mmCIF file of C-alpha atoms in Angstrom:
data_model
loop_
_atom_site.group_PDB
_atom_site.id
_atom_site.type_symbol
_atom_site.label_atom_id
_atom_site.label_comp_id
_atom_site.label_asym_id
_atom_site.label_seq_id
_atom_site.Cartn_x
_atom_site.Cartn_y
_atom_site.Cartn_z
ATOM 1 C CA MET T 287 18.835 24.578 -0.232
ATOM 2 C CA LYS T 288 15.888 22.220 -0.056
ATOM 3 C CA LEU T 289 15.582 19.151 -2.257
ATOM 4 C CA SER T 290 12.096 17.853 -3.034
ATOM 5 C CA PRO T 291 11.595 14.058 -2.835
ATOM 6 C CA ARG T 292 11.692 13.787 -6.637
ATOM 7 C CA GLU T 293 14.841 15.943 -6.902
ATOM 8 C CA ALA T 294 16.428 13.986 -4.068
ATOM 9 C CA GLU T 295 16.040 10.662 -5.921
ATOM 10 C CA GLY T 296 18.090 12.012 -8.806
ATOM 11 C CA TYR T 297 20.666 13.548 -6.488
ATOM 12 C CA PHE T 298 21.184 10.342 -4.482
ATOM 13 C CA ALA T 299 22.032 8.581 -7.753
ATOM 14 C CA ARG T 300 24.294 11.361 -9.069
ATOM 15 C CA PRO T 301 25.527 13.584 -6.215
ATOM 16 C CA ASP T 302 27.482 16.732 -7.025
ATOM 17 C CA PRO T 303 31.091 16.412 -5.768
ATOM 18 C CA GLY T 304 31.376 20.200 -5.644
ATOM 19 C CA LYS T 305 28.696 20.640 -2.980
ATOM 20 C CA THR T 306 29.519 21.465 0.623
ATOM 21 C CA GLY T 307 27.225 18.904 2.157
ATOM 22 C CA LEU T 308 23.909 17.124 2.441
ATOM 23 C CA LEU T 309 21.492 16.630 5.347
ATOM 24 C CA ILE T 310 19.171 13.588 5.136
ATOM 25 C CA TYR T 311 16.510 13.423 7.836
ATOM 26 C CA GLY T 312 13.363 11.412 8.509
ATOM 27 C CA ALA T 313 11.397 9.432 11.087
ATOM 28 C CA ASP T 314 12.307 6.020 9.616
ATOM 29 C CA ALA T 315 15.974 5.412 10.428
ATOM 30 C CA MET T 316 16.209 2.510 7.953
ATOM 31 C CA ARG T 317 14.964 4.599 5.030
ATOM 32 C CA VAL T 318 17.386 7.391 5.931
ATOM 33 C CA SER T 319 20.262 4.916 6.222
ATOM 34 C CA LEU T 320 19.545 3.329 2.838
ATOM 35 C CA LYS T 321 19.490 6.722 1.105
ATOM 36 C CA ARG T 322 22.704 7.743 2.815
ATOM 37 C CA GLN T 323 24.381 4.520 1.695
ATOM 38 C CA GLN T 324 23.206 5.061 -1.876
ATOM 39 C CA MET T 325 24.441 8.655 -1.952
ATOM 40 C CA LEU T 326 27.866 7.935 -0.455
ATOM 41 C CA ALA T 327 28.407 4.961 -2.769
ATOM 42 C CA ALA T 328 27.608 7.139 -5.779
ATOM 43 C CA LEU T 329 29.759 10.025 -4.534
ATOM 44 C CA LEU T 330 32.856 8.143 -3.362
ATOM 45 C CA GLY T 331 32.834 4.862 -5.265
ATOM 46 C CA PRO T 332 33.362 1.352 -3.891
ATOM 47 C CA ALA T 333 36.922 1.811 -2.558
ATOM 48 C CA ALA T 334 36.285 4.794 -0.255
ATOM 49 C CA GLU T 335 36.664 2.846 3.000
ATOM 50 C CA GLU T 336 39.912 1.141 1.962
ATOM 51 C CA GLU T 337 41.368 4.420 0.691
ATOM 52 C CA MET T 338 40.349 6.246 3.882
ATOM 53 C CA ARG T 339 38.315 8.816 1.958
ATOM 54 C CA LEU T 340 35.312 8.405 4.273
ATOM 55 C CA THR T 341 35.388 9.482 7.908
ATOM 56 C CA ARG T 342 32.543 8.452 10.197
ATOM 57 C CA MET T 343 31.655 10.050 13.505
ATOM 58 C CA PRO T 344 28.585 9.930 15.767
ATOM 59 C CA ALA T 345 27.026 13.325 16.366
ATOM 60 C CA SER T 346 27.196 12.740 20.130
ATOM 61 C CA ASP T 347 31.008 13.063 19.940
ATOM 62 C CA LEU T 348 30.721 16.630 18.647
ATOM 63 C CA ARG T 349 29.297 17.856 21.920
ATOM 64 C CA LYS T 350 32.528 16.915 23.695
ATOM 65 C CA ASP T 351 34.909 17.829 20.871
ATOM 66 C CA PRO T 352 33.225 20.103 18.314
ATOM 67 C CA ALA T 353 36.517 20.852 16.534
ATOM 68 C CA GLN T 354 36.955 17.254 15.323
ATOM 69 C CA LEU T 355 34.427 17.720 12.509
ATOM 70 C CA LEU T 356 36.218 20.722 11.004
ATOM 71 C CA ASP T 357 39.559 18.934 11.435
ATOM 72 C CA ALA T 358 38.212 15.954 9.487
ATOM 73 C CA VAL T 359 36.767 18.195 6.775
ATOM 74 C CA LYS T 360 40.082 19.998 6.306
ATOM 75 C CA ALA T 361 42.326 16.930 6.612
ATOM 76 C CA VAL T 362 44.424 15.997 3.569
ATOM 77 C CA GLY T 363 43.903 12.406 2.444
ATOM 78 C CA PHE T 364 46.619 9.913 1.506
ATOM 79 C CA PHE T 365 44.735 8.840 -1.616
ATOM 80 C CA PRO T 366 43.406 11.032 -4.437
ATOM 81 C CA GLY T 367 39.689 11.358 -4.919
ATOM 82 C CA ILE T 368 36.594 12.846 -3.366
ATOM 83 C CA ARG T 369 36.389 12.691 0.433
ATOM 84 C CA ALA T 370 33.418 12.854 2.790
ATOM 85 C CA VAL T 371 32.757 13.094 6.506
ATOM 86 C CA PHE T 372 29.632 11.304 7.677
ATOM 87 C CA VAL T 373 27.965 12.544 10.877
ATOM 88 C CA GLU T 374 25.356 10.095 12.170
ATOM 89 C CA ASP T 375 22.232 10.723 14.278
ATOM 90 C CA ALA T 376 22.635 14.477 14.493
ATOM 91 C CA ASN T 377 20.363 16.803 16.435
ATOM 92 C CA ASP T 378 20.404 20.449 17.426
ATOM 93 C CA THR T 379 23.118 19.884 20.053
ATOM 94 C CA ALA T 380 25.526 19.089 17.211
ATOM 95 C CA THR T 381 24.417 22.082 15.139
ATOM 96 C CA PRO T 382 27.127 24.561 16.284
ATOM 97 C CA ALA T 383 29.953 22.249 15.170
ATOM 98 C CA ILE T 384 28.200 21.420 11.895
ATOM 99 C CA THR T 385 27.362 25.070 11.154
ATOM 100 C CA THR T 386 30.970 26.104 11.731
ATOM 101 C CA SER T 387 32.198 23.410 9.353
ATOM 102 C CA LEU T 388 29.696 24.481 6.694
ATOM 103 C CA GLN T 389 30.858 28.085 6.980
ATOM 104 C CA GLU T 390 34.568 27.196 6.877
ATOM 105 C CA TRP T 391 34.261 24.738 3.995
ATOM 106 C CA GLN T 392 36.369 25.429 0.889
ATOM 107 C CA PRO T 393 36.571 23.653 -2.481
ATOM 108 C CA GLY T 394 38.744 20.569 -2.066
ATOM 109 C CA ASP T 395 37.555 19.911 1.495
ATOM 110 C CA ALA T 396 35.640 16.754 2.400
ATOM 111 C CA GLN T 397 31.910 16.892 1.768
ATOM 112 C CA ILE T 398 29.789 16.933 4.948
ATOM 113 C CA VAL T 399 27.028 14.293 4.972
ATOM 114 C CA VAL T 400 24.703 14.345 7.990
ATOM 115 C CA THR T 401 21.787 12.081 8.921
ATOM 116 C CA ALA T 402 19.135 12.872 11.512
ATOM 117 C CA GLY T 403 15.743 11.765 12.735
ATOM 118 C CA GLN T 404 12.544 13.714 12.190
ATOM 119 C CA LEU T 405 13.291 17.457 12.288
ATOM 120 C CA LYS T 406 10.776 20.281 12.608
ATOM 121 C CA ALA T 407 10.823 23.165 10.145
ATOM 122 C CA SER T 408 12.185 25.351 12.951
ATOM 123 C CA SER T 409 15.160 23.022 13.543
ATOM 124 C CA LYS T 410 18.469 24.886 13.603
ATOM 125 C CA LEU T 411 20.124 21.948 11.893
ATOM 126 C CA ARG T 412 17.654 22.019 8.998
ATOM 127 C CA LYS T 413 18.014 25.770 8.638
ATOM 128 C CA ALA T 414 21.815 25.486 8.558
ATOM 129 C CA PHE T 415 21.612 23.340 5.415
ATOM 130 C CA GLU T 416 18.491 24.863 3.834
ATOM 131 C CA THR T 417 19.887 28.402 3.996
ATOM 132 C CA HIS T 418 23.405 27.456 2.866
ATOM 133 C CA PRO T 419 23.974 28.392 -0.803
ATOM 134 C CA ASN T 420 26.039 25.285 -1.570
ATOM 135 C CA ALA T 421 24.452 22.576 0.624
ATOM 136 C CA TYR T 422 21.276 20.532 0.406
ATOM 137 C CA ALA T 423 18.693 19.245 2.891
ATOM 138 C CA THR T 424 16.059 16.644 2.115
ATOM 139 C CA GLY T 425 13.451 14.798 4.151
ATOM 140 C CA ILE T 426 12.750 11.094 3.744
ATOM 141 C CA TYR T 427 9.086 10.188 4.191
ATOM 142 C CA ASP T 428 7.265 6.874 4.612
ATOM 143 C CA ASP T 429 5.997 6.839 1.039
ATOM 144 C CA PRO T 430 5.901 3.578 -0.949
ATOM 145 C CA PRO T 431 8.928 3.192 -3.231
ATOM 146 C CA SER T 432 8.461 4.318 -6.810
ATOM 147 C CA ARG T 433 8.850 1.991 -9.771
ATOM 148 C CA ALA T 434 12.108 3.753 -10.659
ATOM 149 C CA GLU T 435 13.459 3.116 -7.169
ATOM 150 C CA ILE T 436 12.530 -0.569 -7.331
ATOM 151 C CA GLU T 437 14.191 -0.829 -10.749
ATOM 152 C CA ARG T 438 17.332 0.755 -9.308
ATOM 153 C CA VAL T 439 17.476 -1.749 -6.445
ATOM 154 C CA LEU T 440 16.981 -4.620 -8.892
ATOM 155 C CA GLY T 441 19.656 -3.230 -11.192
ATOM 156 C CA GLU T 442 22.140 -2.952 -8.359
ATOM 157 C CA ALA T 443 21.437 -6.608 -7.564
ATOM 158 C CA GLY T 444 22.122 -7.567 -11.196
ATOM 159 C CA MET T 445 18.514 -8.336 -12.174
ATOM 160 C CA ARG T 446 17.353 -6.479 -15.262
ATOM 161 C CA ASP T 447 15.123 -8.950 -17.090
ATOM 162 C CA VAL T 448 11.939 -8.386 -15.073
ATOM 163 C CA PRO T 449 8.606 -8.917 -16.890
ATOM 164 C CA GLY T 450 5.627 -6.715 -16.097
ATOM 165 C CA ASP T 451 3.793 -9.214 -13.887
ATOM 166 C CA SER T 452 6.912 -9.775 -11.778
ATOM 167 C CA MET T 453 7.492 -6.038 -11.435
ATOM 168 C CA SER T 454 3.875 -5.591 -10.296
ATOM 169 C CA ALA T 455 4.367 -8.322 -7.706
ATOM 170 C CA LEU T 456 7.555 -6.711 -6.410
ATOM 171 C CA THR T 457 5.798 -3.335 -6.222
ATOM 172 C CA ASP T 458 2.999 -4.858 -4.143
ATOM 173 C CA ILE T 459 5.518 -6.494 -1.789
ATOM 174 C CA ALA T 460 7.530 -3.256 -1.448
ATOM 175 C CA ASN T 461 4.326 -1.459 -0.440
ATOM 176 C CA GLU T 462 3.602 -4.055 2.250
ATOM 177 C CA ILE T 463 6.997 -4.458 3.952
ATOM 178 C CA GLY T 464 9.628 -2.023 5.175
ATOM 179 C CA PRO T 465 12.533 -0.843 2.999
ATOM 180 C CA GLY T 466 15.081 -2.827 4.992
ATOM 181 C CA ASP T 467 13.099 -6.059 4.615
ATOM 182 C CA PHE T 468 12.617 -5.349 0.915
ATOM 183 C CA SER T 469 16.352 -4.781 0.383
ATOM 184 C CA ARG T 470 17.138 -8.037 2.175
ATOM 185 C CA MET T 471 14.548 -9.831 0.056
ATOM 186 C CA ILE T 472 16.166 -8.520 -3.148
ATOM 187 C CA GLU T 473 19.555 -9.729 -1.874
ATOM 188 C CA LYS T 474 18.063 -13.199 -1.336
ATOM 189 C CA LEU T 475 16.429 -13.040 -4.760
ATOM 190 C CA SER T 476 19.773 -12.139 -6.343
ATOM 191 C CA LEU T 477 21.409 -15.165 -4.720
ATOM 192 C CA TYR T 478 18.472 -17.366 -5.707
ATOM 193 C CA LYS T 479 18.856 -16.277 -9.363
ATOM 194 C CA HIS T 480 22.675 -16.447 -9.373
ATOM 195 C CA GLY T 481 23.778 -18.120 -12.595
ATOM 196 C CA ASP T 482 20.206 -18.123 -13.931
ATOM 197 C CA SER T 483 19.808 -15.835 -16.958
ATOM 198 C CA THR T 484 16.094 -16.491 -17.469
ATOM 199 C CA PRO T 485 13.567 -13.692 -16.795
ATOM 200 C CA LEU T 486 12.457 -13.187 -13.196
ATOM 201 C CA THR T 487 9.222 -15.139 -12.637
ATOM 202 C CA LEU T 488 6.473 -15.035 -10.026
ATOM 203 C CA GLU T 489 7.699 -18.440 -8.838
ATOM 204 C CA ASP T 490 11.172 -16.987 -8.217
ATOM 205 C CA ILE T 491 9.638 -14.173 -6.159
ATOM 206 C CA GLY T 492 7.397 -16.570 -4.253
ATOM 207 C CA ALA T 493 10.409 -18.670 -3.282
ATOM 208 C CA VAL T 494 11.999 -15.826 -1.295
ATOM 209 C CA ALA T 495 9.111 -13.459 -0.472
ATOM 210 C CA PRO T 496 8.386 -13.092 3.256
ATOM 211 C CA GLN T 497 5.249 -14.863 4.384
ATOM 212 C CA SER T 498 2.571 -13.115 6.399
ATOM 213 C CA THR T 499 2.117 -16.005 8.860
ATOM 214 C CA GLU T 500 4.468 -18.393 10.573
ATOM 215 C CA ALA T 501 5.369 -21.513 8.648
ATOM 216 C CA ALA T 502 3.984 -23.870 11.305
ATOM 217 C CA LEU T 503 0.591 -22.140 11.296
ATOM 218 C CA ASP T 504 0.576 -22.254 7.491
ATOM 219 C CA ASP T 505 1.255 -25.986 7.707
ATOM 220 C CA LEU T 506 -1.755 -26.511 9.984
ATOM 221 C CA LEU T 507 -4.105 -24.448 7.823
ATOM 222 C CA ASN T 508 -3.055 -26.304 4.678
ATOM 223 C CA VAL T 509 -3.495 -29.678 6.411
ATOM 224 C CA VAL T 510 -7.021 -28.708 7.482
ATOM 225 C CA ALA T 511 -8.036 -27.126 4.174
ATOM 226 C CA GLU T 512 -6.804 -30.170 2.255
ATOM 227 C CA GLY T 513 -8.732 -32.624 4.471
ATOM 228 C CA ARG T 514 -5.714 -34.412 5.966
ATOM 229 C CA SER T 515 -7.287 -35.004 9.383
ATOM 230 C CA THR T 516 -4.693 -37.570 10.530
ATOM 231 C CA ASP T 517 -1.941 -34.943 10.266
ATOM 232 C CA ILE T 518 -3.688 -32.347 12.440
ATOM 233 C CA GLY T 519 -2.546 -33.706 15.812
ATOM 234 C CA PRO T 520 1.233 -33.620 15.196
ATOM 235 C CA VAL T 521 1.137 -30.126 13.690
ATOM 236 C CA LEU T 522 -1.008 -28.856 16.565
ATOM 237 C CA ARG T 523 1.461 -30.281 19.102
ATOM 238 C CA ARG T 524 4.284 -28.420 17.352
ATOM 239 C CA LEU T 525 2.359 -25.136 17.492
ATOM 240 C CA GLN T 526 1.515 -25.663 21.169
ATOM 241 C CA ALA T 527 5.193 -26.274 21.914
ATOM 242 C CA GLN T 528 5.949 -22.893 20.314
ATOM 243 C CA GLY T 529 3.474 -21.240 22.698
ATOM 244 C CA THR T 530 0.674 -20.602 20.194
ATOM 245 C CA ASN T 531 -2.642 -20.439 22.049
ATOM 246 C CA ALA T 532 -6.050 -21.693 20.932
ATOM 247 C CA VAL T 533 -7.535 -18.257 20.204
ATOM 248 C CA THR T 534 -4.597 -17.380 17.940
ATOM 249 C CA LEU T 535 -5.082 -20.639 16.052
ATOM 250 C CA CYS T 536 -8.777 -19.929 15.622
ATOM 251 C CA ILE T 537 -8.120 -16.389 14.388
ATOM 252 C CA GLY T 538 -5.516 -17.662 11.922
ATOM 253 C CA ALA T 539 -7.858 -20.340 10.613
ATOM 254 C CA THR T 540 -10.700 -17.827 10.252
ATOM 255 C CA ARG T 541 -8.446 -15.497 8.248
ATOM 256 C CA HIS T 542 -7.339 -18.373 5.995
ATOM 257 C CA PHE T 543 -10.869 -19.609 5.297
ATOM 258 C CA ARG T 544 -12.182 -16.082 4.803
ATOM 259 C CA THR T 545 -9.501 -15.613 2.134
ATOM 260 C CA LEU T 546 -10.551 -18.888 0.499
ATOM 261 C CA TYR T 547 -14.169 -17.718 0.540
ATOM 262 C CA THR T 548 -13.189 -14.403 -1.094
ATOM 263 C CA ILE T 549 -11.469 -16.356 -3.862
ATOM 264 C CA ALA T 550 -14.252 -18.907 -4.348
ATOM 265 C CA ALA T 551 -17.125 -16.409 -4.207
ATOM 266 C CA ASP T 552 -15.762 -13.986 -6.797
ATOM 267 C CA PRO T 553 -18.343 -13.477 -9.607
ATOM 268 C CA GLY T 554 -15.594 -13.940 -12.183
ATOM 269 C CA GLY T 555 -14.495 -17.250 -10.732
ATOM 270 C CA PRO T 556 -11.679 -18.314 -8.377
ATOM 271 C CA ALA T 557 -8.888 -17.404 -10.835
ATOM 272 C CA GLN T 558 -10.138 -13.821 -10.948
ATOM 273 C CA GLY T 559 -10.787 -13.821 -7.209
ATOM 274 C CA ILE T 560 -7.220 -14.743 -6.299
ATOM 275 C CA GLY T 561 -5.883 -12.096 -8.667
ATOM 276 C CA GLY T 562 -7.730 -9.398 -6.734
ATOM 277 C CA LEU T 563 -6.320 -10.258 -3.297
ATOM 278 C CA ARG T 564 -4.402 -7.561 -1.436
ATOM 279 C CA PRO T 565 -1.741 -8.266 -0.367
ATOM 280 C CA PRO T 566 -1.328 -10.597 -3.324
ATOM 281 C CA LEU T 567 -0.211 -14.227 -3.238
ATOM 282 C CA TYR T 568 2.660 -15.564 -5.325
ATOM 283 C CA GLY T 569 4.185 -18.748 -6.633
ATOM 284 C CA LYS T 570 3.397 -22.111 -5.053
ATOM 285 C CA ARG T 571 1.407 -20.537 -2.205
ATOM 286 C CA ARG T 572 -0.879 -18.849 -4.737
ATOM 287 C CA ASP T 573 -1.419 -22.117 -6.630
ATOM 288 C CA ARG T 574 -2.135 -23.990 -3.409
ATOM 289 C CA MET T 575 -4.709 -21.474 -2.182
ATOM 290 C CA LEU T 576 -6.403 -21.495 -5.579
ATOM 291 C CA ARG T 577 -6.699 -25.294 -5.530
ATOM 292 C CA GLN T 578 -8.121 -25.198 -2.003
ATOM 293 C CA ALA T 579 -10.737 -22.566 -2.917
ATOM 294 C CA GLN T 580 -11.773 -24.485 -6.007
ATOM 295 C CA GLY T 581 -12.033 -27.741 -4.036
ATOM 296 C CA TRP T 582 -14.152 -26.257 -1.264
ATOM 297 C CA GLY T 583 -16.528 -23.982 -3.132
ATOM 298 C CA ALA T 584 -18.277 -20.962 -1.657
ATOM 299 C CA GLN T 585 -21.086 -22.843 0.132
ATOM 300 C CA LYS T 586 -18.830 -25.226 2.084
ATOM 301 C CA LEU T 587 -16.529 -22.336 2.967
ATOM 302 C CA GLN T 588 -19.527 -20.505 4.472
ATOM 303 C CA ASN T 589 -20.156 -23.584 6.626
ATOM 304 C CA ALA T 590 -16.478 -23.661 7.628
ATOM 305 C CA LEU T 591 -16.606 -20.027 8.727
ATOM 306 C CA THR T 592 -19.709 -20.786 10.804
ATOM 307 C CA ILE T 593 -17.812 -23.587 12.613
ATOM 308 C CA LEU T 594 -14.882 -21.258 13.296
ATOM 309 C CA THR T 595 -17.118 -18.444 14.521
ATOM 310 C CA ASP T 596 -18.903 -20.797 16.948
ATOM 311 C CA THR T 597 -15.544 -22.118 18.184
ATOM 312 C CA ASP T 598 -14.192 -18.619 18.706
ATOM 313 C CA LEU T 599 -17.281 -17.678 20.750
ATOM 314 C CA GLN T 600 -16.839 -20.818 22.875
ATOM 315 C CA LEU T 601 -13.152 -20.052 23.492
ATOM 316 C CA ARG T 602 -13.961 -16.506 24.620
ATOM 317 C CA SER T 603 -16.982 -17.477 26.739
ATOM 318 C CA ALA T 604 -16.614 -16.752 30.444
ATOM 319 C CA GLY T 605 -18.407 -19.989 31.333
ATOM 320 C CA GLN T 606 -16.271 -22.209 29.117
ATOM 321 C CA SER T 607 -14.858 -25.200 31.055
ATOM 322 C CA ALA T 608 -13.600 -27.527 28.287
ATOM 323 C CA PRO T 609 -9.859 -27.353 27.463
ATOM 324 C CA ALA T 610 -9.266 -24.666 24.834
ATOM 325 C CA GLN T 611 -6.816 -26.714 22.801
ATOM 326 C CA ALA T 612 -9.232 -29.653 22.695
ATOM 327 C CA LEU T 613 -11.998 -27.401 21.383
ATOM 328 C CA THR T 614 -9.681 -26.054 18.693
ATOM 329 C CA GLU T 615 -8.489 -29.509 17.658
ATOM 330 C CA ARG T 616 -12.081 -30.739 17.400
ATOM 331 C CA ALA T 617 -12.968 -27.758 15.170
ATOM 332 C CA MET T 618 -9.960 -28.421 12.923
ATOM 333 C CA ILE T 619 -10.926 -32.089 12.550
ATOM 334 C CA ARG T 620 -14.522 -31.105 11.702
ATOM 335 C CA LEU T 621 -13.195 -28.765 9.003
ATOM 336 C CA ALA T 622 -10.910 -31.459 7.584
ATOM 337 C CA MET T 623 -13.849 -33.890 7.434
ATOM 338 C CA LEU T 624 -15.963 -31.200 5.756
ATOM 339 C CA ALA T 625 -13.243 -30.723 3.134
ATOM 340 C CA ARG T 626 -13.594 -34.380 2.101
ATOM 341 C CA SER T 627 -17.396 -34.367 2.024
ATOM 342 C CA ARG T 628 -19.327 -34.117 -1.225
#
């Protein structure tokens, strides 16, 4: 039987121990893996590994020894409780062994849980589960996580006091990064809030949220935007040592100052402008960008973008003979001096 995405969410949280099996497939291996982990944890409980109620096997092994799956399904466990056999990375070459096990399954046998990559509608493996009267098949797609799913992940991490603005911020982040990165971020957030019973704030999220640019490049852009010209040289040397080239620096600076201009030029004022950014900014980084935009103003930011555009054209010019890093450093110093001008 097929499970729709909405039905699948409920089933992953509360799987039926009386079912023969479940096939989870999809192009994103991380998303499939996370759903499989959720389902098995809900089905078997936390002690399944220690009590040997979960058997794992790669699907590639079934081509050499197809009988091992049925043997594992029929095996009698040492500990009471629900059992499962997990077959990983299955494809149509493993279908004969899986189909046989589905057909031979009886109540009391281990449940068969199979994961696979993207499968066409004509896949024999999909059909084996979709046409079975007591098994399920569901596809995992690259859709943004729902609010309910985000709340579940937060609940599992022990965070339940999440105000609306913090939940909106987490939703935006979940839409921007992959599910694996989001899960790791929530783990970090849980550790960050360990022993802290106060509501989750935007500052808490900003402290652990992944940044869109490297820290060293962020350091340079903040130094320039805040007019600290004497600090430009050391930060530039550090970036050069990391292999960052002049064009990359210029592109990063242009993106930063374009964002500042978007904030400063908003008809409703900088505070409204920063609230409309996508992806959004959080915590201390948000406050810093807001201060920079307010300090520069829209007109000076237009002048800054003109300097960066001219520098970028020079760097890409076929007839350019001056050292690229020197041109970039000169442009950064000009911007820092402009930041301090009235």
